[in-house]
PDB file of C-alpha atoms in Angstrom:
ATOM      1  CA  MET X   1     -11.555  -6.866  12.624  1.00 51.00           C
ATOM      2  CA  ASP X   2      -9.380  -8.092  11.188  1.00 60.00           C
ATOM      3  CA  LYS X   3      -6.187  -5.853  11.036  1.00 79.00           C
ATOM      4  CA  PHE X   4      -5.260  -6.309   7.649  1.00 90.00           C
ATOM      5  CA  PRO X   5      -7.254  -5.046   4.768  1.00 95.00           C
ATOM      6  CA  GLN X   6      -9.647  -7.055   2.636  1.00 97.00           C
ATOM      7  CA  VAL X   7     -10.842  -5.825  -1.207  1.00 97.00           C
ATOM      8  CA  GLY X   8     -14.073  -3.625  -0.996  1.00 98.00           C
ATOM      9  CA  GLN X   9     -13.264  -2.703   2.049  1.00 98.00           C
ATOM     10  CA  ILE X  10     -13.963   1.068   3.078  1.00 98.00           C
ATOM     11  CA  VAL X  11     -11.151   3.438   4.470  1.00 98.00           C
ATOM     12  CA  LYS X  12      -9.738   6.281   6.038  1.00 97.00           C
ATOM     13  CA  VAL X  13      -6.740   7.874   4.425  1.00 97.00           C
ATOM     14  CA  LEU X  14      -4.822   9.319   7.607  1.00 97.00           C
ATOM     15  CA  ARG X  15      -1.343  10.762   5.379  1.00 95.00           C
ATOM     16  CA  GLY X  16      -0.871  12.159   2.348  1.00 93.00           C
ATOM     17  CA  LYS X  17      -2.918  15.023   0.209  1.00 93.00           C
ATOM     18  CA  ASP X  18      -6.311  12.861   0.499  1.00 93.00           C
ATOM     19  CA  GLU X  19      -5.921  12.836   4.119  1.00 96.00           C
ATOM     20  CA  ASP X  20      -8.987  12.775   5.725  1.00 96.00           C
ATOM     21  CA  SER X  21     -11.352  11.074   2.704  1.00 97.00           C
ATOM     22  CA  TYR X  22     -12.371   8.085   2.690  1.00 98.00           C
ATOM     23  CA  ALA X  23     -11.728   5.760  -0.397  1.00 98.00           C
ATOM     24  CA  VAL X  24     -12.226   1.647  -0.487  1.00 98.00           C
ATOM     25  CA  VAL X  25      -9.120  -0.744  -1.629  1.00 98.00           C
ATOM     26  CA  ILE X  26     -10.169  -2.048  -4.649  1.00 98.00           C
ATOM     27  CA  SER X  27      -6.574  -4.928  -4.887  1.00 97.00           C
ATOM     28  CA  ILE X  28      -3.823  -5.903  -2.214  1.00 97.00           C
ATOM     29  CA  ILE X  29      -0.120  -5.556  -3.435  1.00 97.00           C
ATOM     30  CA  ASP X  30       1.245  -7.293  -0.384  1.00 95.00           C
ATOM     31  CA  GLU X  31       1.402  -7.219   3.981  1.00 92.00           C
ATOM     32  CA  ARG X  32       2.119  -3.324   3.661  1.00 96.00           C
ATOM     33  CA  PHE X  33       1.105  -2.016   0.253  1.00 98.00           C
ATOM     34  CA  VAL X  34      -2.979  -1.814  -0.793  1.00 98.00           C
ATOM     35  CA  MET X  35      -4.691  -0.039  -4.162  1.00 98.00           C
ATOM     36  CA  ILE X  36      -7.298   2.481  -3.113  1.00 98.00           C
ATOM     37  CA  VAL X  37      -9.885   4.556  -4.799  1.00 98.00           C
ATOM     38  CA  ASP X  38     -12.560   6.979  -4.361  1.00 98.00           C
ATOM     39  CA  GLY X  39     -14.883   7.416  -7.360  1.00 97.00           C
ATOM     40  CA  ASP X  40     -13.331  10.900  -7.802  1.00 96.00           C
ATOM     41  CA  LYS X  41     -10.094  12.367  -7.989  1.00 95.00           C
ATOM     42  CA  ARG X  42      -8.627   8.986  -7.465  1.00 96.00           C
ATOM     43  CA  ARG X  43     -11.173   6.970 -10.616  1.00 98.00           C
ATOM     44  CA  PHE X  44     -10.728   3.195 -10.981  1.00 97.00           C
ATOM     45  CA  ASP X  45      -7.962   3.231 -14.054  1.00 97.00           C
ATOM     46  CA  SER X  46      -5.476   5.124 -11.934  1.00 97.00           C
ATOM     47  CA  PRO X  47      -6.130   4.058  -8.699  1.00 98.00           C
ATOM     48  CA  LYS X  48      -3.320   5.061  -5.479  1.00 97.00           C
ATOM     49  CA  LYS X  49      -0.806   2.476  -3.414  1.00 98.00           C
ATOM     50  CA  LYS X  50      -1.196   3.096   0.311  1.00 97.00           C
ATOM     51  CA  ASN X  51       0.792   2.255   2.587  1.00 97.00           C
ATOM     52  CA  VAL X  52      -1.828  -0.133   4.456  1.00 97.00           C
ATOM     53  CA  LEU X  53       0.087   2.360   8.029  1.00 96.00           C
ATOM     54  CA  HIS X  54      -1.237   5.260   6.773  1.00 97.00           C
ATOM     55  CA  LEU X  55      -5.009   3.572   6.643  1.00 97.00           C
ATOM     56  CA  GLU X  56      -7.401   3.587   9.545  1.00 97.00           C
ATOM     57  CA  LEU X  57      -9.283   0.455   8.760  1.00 97.00           C
ATOM     58  CA  GLN X  58     -12.879   1.237   8.575  1.00 97.00           C
ATOM     59  CA  PRO X  59     -15.717  -1.573   9.764  1.00 96.00           C
ATOM     60  CA  VAL X  60     -17.469  -2.013   6.389  1.00 96.00           C
ATOM     61  CA  ILE X  61     -16.668  -4.380   3.584  1.00 97.00           C
ATOM     62  CA  SER X  62     -18.916  -2.819   0.575  1.00 97.00           C
ATOM     63  CA  SER X  63     -20.550  -5.933  -1.152  1.00 97.00           C
ATOM     64  CA  GLU X  64     -21.386  -3.995  -4.307  1.00 96.00           C
ATOM     65  CA  VAL X  65     -17.797  -3.510  -5.219  1.00 97.00           C
ATOM     66  CA  VAL X  66     -16.522  -7.234  -4.372  1.00 98.00           C
ATOM     67  CA  ASN X  67     -19.797  -8.521  -6.519  1.00 97.00           C
ATOM     68  CA  SER X  68     -18.787  -5.759  -9.288  1.00 97.00           C
ATOM     69  CA  LEU X  69     -14.976  -6.623  -8.978  1.00 97.00           C
ATOM     70  CA  LEU X  70     -16.136 -10.824  -8.657  1.00 97.00           C
ATOM     71  CA  GLU X  71     -18.953  -9.754 -12.202  1.00 97.00           C
ATOM     72  CA  SER X  72     -16.030  -7.728 -14.453  1.00 97.00           C
ATOM     73  CA  GLY X  73     -12.977  -7.067 -12.694  1.00 96.00           C
ATOM     74  CA  ARG X  74     -13.738  -3.519 -12.448  1.00 96.00           C
ATOM     75  CA  VAL X  75     -16.479  -0.955 -10.213  1.00 97.00           C
ATOM     76  CA  THR X  76     -17.383   2.257 -11.939  1.00 98.00           C
ATOM     77  CA  ASN X  77     -16.615   5.383 -10.290  1.00 98.00           C
ATOM     78  CA  THR X  78     -20.336   6.354  -9.726  1.00 98.00           C
ATOM     79  CA  LYS X  79     -20.457   3.246  -7.603  1.00 98.00           C
ATOM     80  CA  LEU X  80     -17.768   4.190  -5.582  1.00 98.00           C
ATOM     81  CA  ARG X  81     -18.742   7.473  -5.412  1.00 98.00           C
ATOM     82  CA  TYR X  82     -22.150   6.629  -4.273  1.00 97.00           C
ATOM     83  CA  VAL X  83     -20.546   3.384  -1.886  1.00 97.00           C
ATOM     84  CA  ILE X  84     -18.690   6.229  -0.254  1.00 97.00           C
ATOM     85  CA  GLN X  85     -21.402   8.457   0.480  1.00 97.00           C
ATOM     86  CA  LYS X  86     -24.061   6.400   1.935  1.00 96.00           C
ATOM     87  CA  PHE X  87     -20.553   4.892   4.149  1.00 96.00           C
ATOM     88  CA  ALA X  88     -19.882   8.763   5.105  1.00 94.00           C
ATOM     89  CA  HIS X  89     -23.567   9.925   5.286  1.00 93.00           C
ATOM     90  CA  ALA X  90     -24.454   6.205   7.610  1.00 92.00           C
ATOM     91  CA  LYS X  91     -21.390   7.833  10.225  1.00 86.00           C
ATOM     92  CA  GLY X  92     -23.256  11.556  10.361  1.00 86.00           C
ATOM     93  CA  GLU X  93     -20.287  13.233   8.102  1.00 80.00           C
TER      94      GLU X  93
END
């Protein structure tokens, strides 16, 4: 897996008040920062700017999120919650 995050990739937050939760990368600002959302506390309309050093990249890129962003430029919060829930469930958490 690339050490650089990609749009649609699921990440685990290692620092901050959302520590130990999962989120999805929805945009990349530069090589140090990305915007993440979880569809719950962090909704699509108010993404969190995160330093990539504070994220643990998961080996999963959600095609549903990527396709949705390509088609409409946005992702519903329901879809984000579903994708994260499905991922956490598959990991057995």
